[in-house]
Amino acid sequence: MELKRLREAAGLSGDQVASRLQWSQSKVSRVETGRIAVGSKDLRTLLDLYGLPEDQQDKYFELGRGAKVKGWWEAYADAIPRDYVDYIELESAASSLLIYSPQIVNGILQTEDYAQCLVQSALLISPPGEVTRRVKVRMERQERLDADLSRALTIVLDEAVLRRQVGGPAVMRAQLRHLLVCSEKENVILRVLPNEVGEHPATAGEFTILQFPDDCDADVVHVEAMTSSLYIEEEAEVFRYGLAFNKLCSIALDPEASNQFIRRVLEENESAGP
């Protein structure tokens, strides 16, 4: 409440704050309504943006310490970038995730070895310890999904995802088996989009639609780039992503046929040898 009062006193809208700090609009709203805690670094950034003199900031840090309930991801703060932390906060609050993956298995469904290969490749010259912590974050995200059956996951995987040999045949076989296990979970719907469907509305690339349990919380679209993340929150644009995802689901194989497709790809991998 105090942060909202300070923002309004500074003559700023939530959208303006999000733009200046490169946050999602949803994060600004959630901080002000207490649905997520605000860390010391973010709090100082907000207070400075609102023009509050440094000698008047102590009481807000005291309020922040009293209100803060750390998320599990805070233990990995030194290993993951701030925009990834922002995404995990939103993912943890979401009631459902709608994901389109055209290139690789989404992190929330990856095996540890598959994730290790991808993270190592993406970070290039990072030390092994950082790679290990990044992989642990992905594994814990999966554990949280498994523990919360009220959070639904619907994912569309392009056929290319199943055939891309990440880590070699052995790693890929284990990943395909893991997808089959995941598809049996009651809160997971997995569909495969075969190459034969041709063009479709999401050829631009991967995206995730996050939906929240409160009616007052609008859907958020997350698009991940190589070095940053984009949050799309304009109603008309989010609506278009929703239509695109619905179209993907309508042209993709149904869950049972998708399982059969994954099994065929796995059998092809097994027959190909080591």
mmCIF file of C-alpha atoms in Angstrom, residues 37-151:
data_model
loop_
_atom_site.group_PDB
_atom_site.id
_atom_site.type_symbol
_atom_site.label_atom_id
_atom_site.label_comp_id
_atom_site.label_asym_id
_atom_site.label_seq_id
_atom_site.Cartn_x
_atom_site.Cartn_y
_atom_site.Cartn_z
ATOM 1 C CA ALA A 37 7.453 -9.975 -1.836
ATOM 2 C CA VAL A 38 9.859 -7.237 -2.883
ATOM 3 C CA GLY A 39 13.579 -7.779 -2.379
ATOM 4 C CA SER A 40 15.898 -5.132 -0.951
ATOM 5 C CA LYS A 41 17.496 -4.364 -4.314
ATOM 6 C CA ASP A 42 14.141 -3.917 -6.059
ATOM 7 C CA LEU A 43 12.815 -1.882 -3.146
ATOM 8 C CA ARG A 44 15.721 0.547 -3.318
ATOM 9 C CA THR A 45 15.221 0.861 -7.070
ATOM 10 C CA LEU A 46 11.551 1.722 -6.550
ATOM 11 C CA LEU A 47 12.223 4.232 -3.786
ATOM 12 C CA ASP A 48 14.892 5.963 -5.877
ATOM 13 C CA LEU A 49 12.544 6.075 -8.871
ATOM 14 C CA TYR A 50 9.857 7.660 -6.704
ATOM 15 C CA GLY A 51 12.322 10.322 -5.582
ATOM 16 C CA LEU A 52 12.310 9.388 -1.893
ATOM 17 C CA PRO A 53 15.376 10.849 -0.115
ATOM 18 C CA GLU A 54 17.790 8.234 1.215
ATOM 19 C CA ASP A 55 17.347 9.391 4.824
ATOM 20 C CA GLN A 56 13.618 8.562 4.560
ATOM 21 C CA GLN A 57 14.000 5.085 3.117
ATOM 22 C CA ASP A 58 14.845 3.115 6.271
ATOM 23 C CA LYS A 59 11.250 2.628 7.402
ATOM 24 C CA TYR A 60 10.337 1.094 4.047
ATOM 25 C CA PHE A 61 13.187 -1.393 4.294
ATOM 26 C CA GLU A 62 11.936 -2.268 7.778
ATOM 27 C CA LEU A 63 8.439 -2.840 6.364
ATOM 28 C CA GLY A 64 9.930 -4.917 3.583
ATOM 29 C CA ARG A 65 11.860 -7.128 5.999
ATOM 30 C CA GLY A 66 8.752 -7.700 8.074
ATOM 31 C CA ALA A 67 6.608 -8.577 5.077
ATOM 32 C CA LYS A 68 9.052 -10.621 3.085
ATOM 33 C CA VAL A 69 8.491 -14.346 2.712
ATOM 34 C CA LYS A 70 11.311 -15.685 0.586
ATOM 35 C CA GLY A 71 10.521 -17.840 -2.403
ATOM 36 C CA TRP A 72 12.508 -21.030 -2.904
ATOM 37 C CA TRP A 73 14.293 -19.420 -5.870
ATOM 38 C CA GLU A 74 16.015 -16.839 -3.650
ATOM 39 C CA ALA A 75 18.545 -19.520 -2.669
ATOM 40 C CA TYR A 76 19.776 -19.456 -6.275
ATOM 41 C CA ALA A 77 19.834 -15.663 -6.673
ATOM 42 C CA ASP A 78 23.569 -15.651 -7.363
ATOM 43 C CA ALA A 79 23.217 -18.112 -10.235
ATOM 44 C CA ILE A 80 20.213 -16.833 -12.182
ATOM 45 C CA PRO A 81 19.577 -13.437 -13.803
ATOM 46 C CA ARG A 82 16.960 -11.066 -12.450
ATOM 47 C CA ASP A 83 14.581 -11.546 -15.369
ATOM 48 C CA TYR A 84 14.623 -15.311 -14.756
ATOM 49 C CA VAL A 85 13.749 -14.691 -11.097
ATOM 50 C CA ASP A 86 10.842 -12.519 -12.265
ATOM 51 C CA TYR A 87 9.602 -15.327 -14.487
ATOM 52 C CA ILE A 88 9.817 -17.953 -11.732
ATOM 53 C CA GLU A 89 7.821 -15.677 -9.425
ATOM 54 C CA LEU A 90 5.062 -15.445 -12.038
ATOM 55 C CA GLU A 91 5.234 -19.161 -12.824
ATOM 56 C CA SER A 92 4.880 -20.003 -9.122
ATOM 57 C CA ALA A 93 1.773 -17.808 -8.861
ATOM 58 C CA ALA A 94 0.148 -19.107 -12.050
ATOM 59 C CA SER A 95 -2.721 -21.574 -12.034
ATOM 60 C CA SER A 96 -2.009 -22.773 -15.572
ATOM 61 C CA LEU A 97 0.789 -22.613 -18.142
ATOM 62 C CA LEU A 98 0.211 -22.844 -21.890
ATOM 63 C CA ILE A 99 3.541 -23.496 -23.623
ATOM 64 C CA TYR A 100 4.601 -23.823 -27.244
ATOM 65 C CA SER A 101 8.106 -25.280 -27.720
ATOM 66 C CA PRO A 102 9.368 -25.401 -31.321
ATOM 67 C CA GLN A 103 13.094 -26.114 -30.768
ATOM 68 C CA ILE A 104 13.838 -27.793 -27.424
ATOM 69 C CA VAL A 105 11.925 -29.408 -24.572
ATOM 70 C CA ASN A 106 10.715 -26.695 -22.210
ATOM 71 C CA GLY A 107 12.745 -26.463 -18.995
ATOM 72 C CA ILE A 108 9.870 -27.640 -16.842
ATOM 73 C CA LEU A 109 9.913 -31.037 -18.614
ATOM 74 C CA GLN A 110 13.651 -31.569 -19.071
ATOM 75 C CA THR A 111 15.690 -34.398 -17.585
ATOM 76 C CA GLU A 112 18.746 -33.358 -15.596
ATOM 77 C CA ASP A 113 21.201 -34.591 -18.252
ATOM 78 C CA TYR A 114 19.263 -32.879 -21.058
ATOM 79 C CA ALA A 115 19.169 -29.641 -19.042
ATOM 80 C CA GLN A 116 22.886 -29.933 -18.255
ATOM 81 C CA CYS A 117 23.749 -30.121 -21.959
ATOM 82 C CA LEU A 118 21.556 -27.159 -22.869
ATOM 83 C CA VAL A 119 22.699 -24.917 -20.020
ATOM 84 C CA GLN A 120 26.354 -25.758 -20.661
ATOM 85 C CA SER A 121 25.913 -24.888 -24.336
ATOM 86 C CA ALA A 122 24.051 -21.640 -23.635
ATOM 87 C CA LEU A 123 26.415 -20.317 -20.958
ATOM 88 C CA LEU A 124 29.551 -21.156 -22.970
ATOM 89 C CA ILE A 125 32.344 -19.865 -20.685
ATOM 90 C CA SER A 126 30.540 -19.880 -17.346
ATOM 91 C CA PRO A 127 32.120 -21.854 -14.480
ATOM 92 C CA PRO A 128 30.799 -25.375 -13.786
ATOM 93 C CA GLY A 129 29.305 -24.287 -10.447
ATOM 94 C CA GLU A 130 26.997 -21.789 -12.132
ATOM 95 C CA VAL A 131 25.872 -24.375 -14.661
ATOM 96 C CA THR A 132 25.083 -26.822 -11.844
ATOM 97 C CA ARG A 133 23.005 -24.252 -9.950
ATOM 98 C CA ARG A 134 21.061 -23.326 -13.094
ATOM 99 C CA VAL A 135 20.221 -26.990 -13.641
ATOM 100 C CA LYS A 136 19.117 -27.340 -10.007
ATOM 101 C CA VAL A 137 16.698 -24.448 -10.510
ATOM 102 C CA ARG A 138 15.081 -26.267 -13.437
ATOM 103 C CA MET A 139 14.801 -29.476 -11.457
ATOM 104 C CA GLU A 140 13.186 -27.671 -8.537
ATOM 105 C CA ARG A 141 10.705 -25.975 -10.856
ATOM 106 C CA GLN A 142 9.628 -29.456 -11.921
ATOM 107 C CA GLU A 143 9.341 -30.649 -8.319
ATOM 108 C CA ARG A 144 7.110 -27.674 -7.499
ATOM 109 C CA LEU A 145 4.858 -28.480 -10.447
ATOM 110 C CA ASP A 146 4.638 -32.116 -9.362
ATOM 111 C CA ALA A 147 3.770 -31.077 -5.809
ATOM 112 C CA ASP A 148 0.989 -28.717 -6.889
ATOM 113 C CA LEU A 149 -1.557 -30.643 -8.921
ATOM 114 C CA SER A 150 -3.823 -27.593 -9.034
ATOM 115 C CA ARG A 151 -1.410 -25.970 -11.488
#
